[in-house]
Coordinates of C-alpha atoms and ligand atoms in Angstrom, one line a residue:
M1 CA 11.6 15.0 -18.8
N2 CA 11.0 17.4 -17.1
L3 CA 6.9 17.6 -16.5
E4 CA 5.4 19.5 -13.9
N5 CA 2.5 16.1 -12.6
R6 CA 3.8 12.4 -12.9
I7 CA 0.9 9.3 -12.8
G8 CA 1.5 5.8 -10.8
F9 CA 0.2 2.6 -10.7
G10 CA 1.1 0.2 -8.3
Y11 CA -0.4 -3.3 -7.8
D12 CA 0.5 -6.1 -5.1
V13 CA -1.7 -9.4 -4.0
H14 CA -0.3 -11.6 -0.8
Q15 CA -1.7 -14.4 0.3
F16 CA -3.6 -15.1 3.5
V17 CA -2.2 -17.3 6.3
D18 CA -3.5 -18.4 9.6
D19 CA -0.3 -17.2 11.6
R20 CA 0.6 -13.9 11.2
K21 CA -1.6 -10.1 12.0
L22 CA -3.5 -8.4 9.0
M23 CA -2.0 -5.1 9.2
L24 CA -3.3 -2.4 6.0
G25 CA -2.3 0.8 5.5
G26 CA -0.4 0.7 8.8
I27 CA -2.6 -0.3 10.9
E28 CA -3.8 -3.7 12.5
I29 CA -7.3 -4.9 11.4
P30 CA -8.9 -7.4 13.6
F31 CA -9.4 -10.7 11.8
E32 CA -8.5 -14.0 12.5
R33 CA -6.4 -14.6 9.3
G34 CA -2.8 -12.1 8.8
L35 CA -0.7 -11.7 5.1
K36 CA 1.8 -13.8 4.2
G37 CA 4.7 -12.1 2.9
H38 CA 8.4 -11.3 4.0
S39 CA 8.1 -8.2 5.6
D40 CA 4.8 -7.4 6.9
A41 CA 3.7 -8.1 4.2
D42 CA 1.3 -4.5 4.2
A43 CA -0.4 -4.8 0.4
L44 CA -2.1 -1.5 0.5
L45 CA 1.4 0.5 1.7
H46 CA 3.0 -1.7 -1.0
S47 CA 0.6 -0.6 -3.0
I48 CA 1.5 3.0 -2.5
C49 CA 5.3 2.6 -2.5
D50 CA 4.9 0.8 -6.1
A51 CA 2.8 3.7 -7.5
M52 CA 5.0 5.8 -6.8
L53 CA 8.4 4.7 -7.9
G54 CA 6.7 3.7 -11.3
A55 CA 5.4 7.7 -11.5
L56 CA 8.7 8.4 -11.3
A57 CA 10.3 5.5 -13.4
L58 CA 12.3 4.6 -9.9
G59 CA 11.8 1.3 -11.3
D60 CA 10.3 -0.7 -8.4
I61 CA 9.3 -2.3 -4.2
G62 CA 11.3 -5.4 -4.6
K63 CA 14.1 -3.5 -6.8
H64 CA 14.4 -1.2 -3.8
F65 CA 13.8 -3.5 -0.9
P66 CA 14.7 -7.5 -2.3
D67 CA 12.7 -9.7 -0.6
T68 CA 15.6 -12.0 -0.6
D69 CA 17.5 -9.9 2.3
P70 CA 17.6 -10.1 5.6
T71 CA 17.2 -6.7 6.5
Y72 CA 13.1 -6.5 5.4
K73 CA 12.4 -9.4 7.2
D74 CA 9.2 -9.2 9.0
I75 CA 9.5 -5.1 8.3
D76 CA 7.1 -2.6 9.1
S77 CA 5.5 -1.0 5.8
K78 CA 6.2 2.2 7.3
I79 CA 9.4 2.0 6.8
L80 CA 9.5 0.9 3.5
L81 CA 6.7 3.6 2.3
S82 CA 9.0 6.3 4.5
E83 CA 12.1 5.4 2.5
V84 CA 10.0 6.0 -0.7
N85 CA 9.1 9.2 0.0
K86 CA 12.6 9.9 0.9
L87 CA 13.7 8.7 -3.0
V88 CA 10.7 10.4 -4.6
E89 CA 11.2 14.1 -2.7
A90 CA 15.0 13.9 -3.5
E91 CA 13.9 13.6 -7.3
G92 CA 11.8 17.0 -6.3
Y93 CA 8.4 15.0 -6.0
K94 CA 6.0 14.9 -3.6
L95 CA 2.6 13.3 -3.7
G96 CA -0.1 15.2 -4.9
N97 CA -3.5 12.9 -4.8
L98 CA -3.2 9.2 -3.6
D99 CA -6.0 6.9 -4.6
S100 CA -6.4 2.8 -4.2
T101 CA -8.7 0.4 -3.5
I102 CA -8.4 -2.8 -2.0
V103 CA -9.3 -6.0 -3.0
L104 CA -10.7 -8.3 -0.6
Q105 CA -14.1 -10.4 0.2
R106 CA -14.1 -10.0 4.1
P107 CA -13.1 -8.1 6.8
K108 CA -14.9 -5.3 6.0
L109 CA -13.0 -2.4 6.9
R110 CA -15.7 0.7 6.2
P111 CA -14.3 1.4 10.2
Y112 CA -10.7 1.5 9.4
I113 CA -10.8 3.6 5.5
D114 CA -10.1 7.2 7.7
E115 CA -7.0 6.0 10.1
M116 CA -5.2 4.3 7.2
R117 CA -5.8 7.4 5.7
K118 CA -4.9 9.8 8.4
E119 CA -1.3 7.1 8.9
I120 CA -0.4 7.3 5.2
A121 CA -1.3 11.2 5.4
T122 CA 1.5 11.1 7.8
I123 CA 4.4 8.6 6.3
L124 CA 3.4 11.5 3.5
Y125 CA 3.4 14.8 4.8
C126 CA 0.6 15.8 3.2
N127 CA -3.1 16.4 4.5
I128 CA -5.6 13.4 4.5
E129 CA -7.6 15.4 1.8
Q130 CA -5.1 14.1 -0.5
I131 CA -5.8 10.3 0.3
S132 CA -8.1 8.6 -0.6
V133 CA -8.7 4.7 0.1
K134 CA -11.2 2.2 -0.8
A135 CA -12.1 -1.2 -0.8
T136 CA -14.6 -3.5 -2.5
T137 CA -15.1 -7.7 -2.5
S138 CA -14.8 -9.5 -5.6
E139 CA -18.2 -10.8 -5.3
W140 CA -17.2 -14.5 -4.1
M141 CA -15.4 -14.8 -7.4
G142 CA -11.6 -16.2 -7.9
F143 CA -8.7 -16.0 -5.8
V144 CA -10.6 -13.2 -3.8
G145 CA -13.8 -13.9 -3.5
E146 CA -12.1 -17.4 -2.5
E147 CA -10.5 -15.7 0.2
K148 CA -7.3 -16.9 -0.9
G149 CA -5.6 -13.2 -0.3
I150 CA -6.7 -9.5 -1.8
K151 CA -6.0 -7.4 -3.8
V152 CA -4.5 -4.1 -3.5
I153 CA -4.8 -0.9 -7.3
S154 CA -2.8 2.2 -6.5
T155 CA -2.5 5.9 -8.8
V156 CA -0.5 8.7 -7.8
M157 CA 0.2 12.1 -9.2
M158 CA 3.1 13.5 -8.5
V159 CA 3.8 16.8 -8.0
K160 CA 6.9 18.8 -8.7
K161 CA 8.2 20.8 -5.4
Ligands
MG201 MG1 3.7 -6.8 -1.7

């Protein structure tokens, strides 16, 4: 397989808890609750990692950074995304574009979207125009609507360097 472009899909879910910071897209979002996880639980960055790995059939985030490994306890997910970027670069690819949707009931993310895009673009050495981050609610339905957690869906196009 020697494709010029490869698409990838990532999905992540994390549960809200009381005693953690809310980290999304590499930044801290002011909110009364945070997300539970072995790492800093940045579901947006995790879904991007999975989408990039998936595009090149390199497995998933759990394969590369097992949640049983103490090395990754409370780790900054920006480090994980940076490591994933190195893996795809080693395969001869770079990000073409990324499109993510964060599904959560609260807080409203609009004021933080551009800061997240900038953060992701910095980690992936690309332009902010290549990074799309969107947010929507679940209309008060299901586990997202009940504010038990959030989910994030990401798609990427990886292009040959
Ligand atoms: Mg995760």
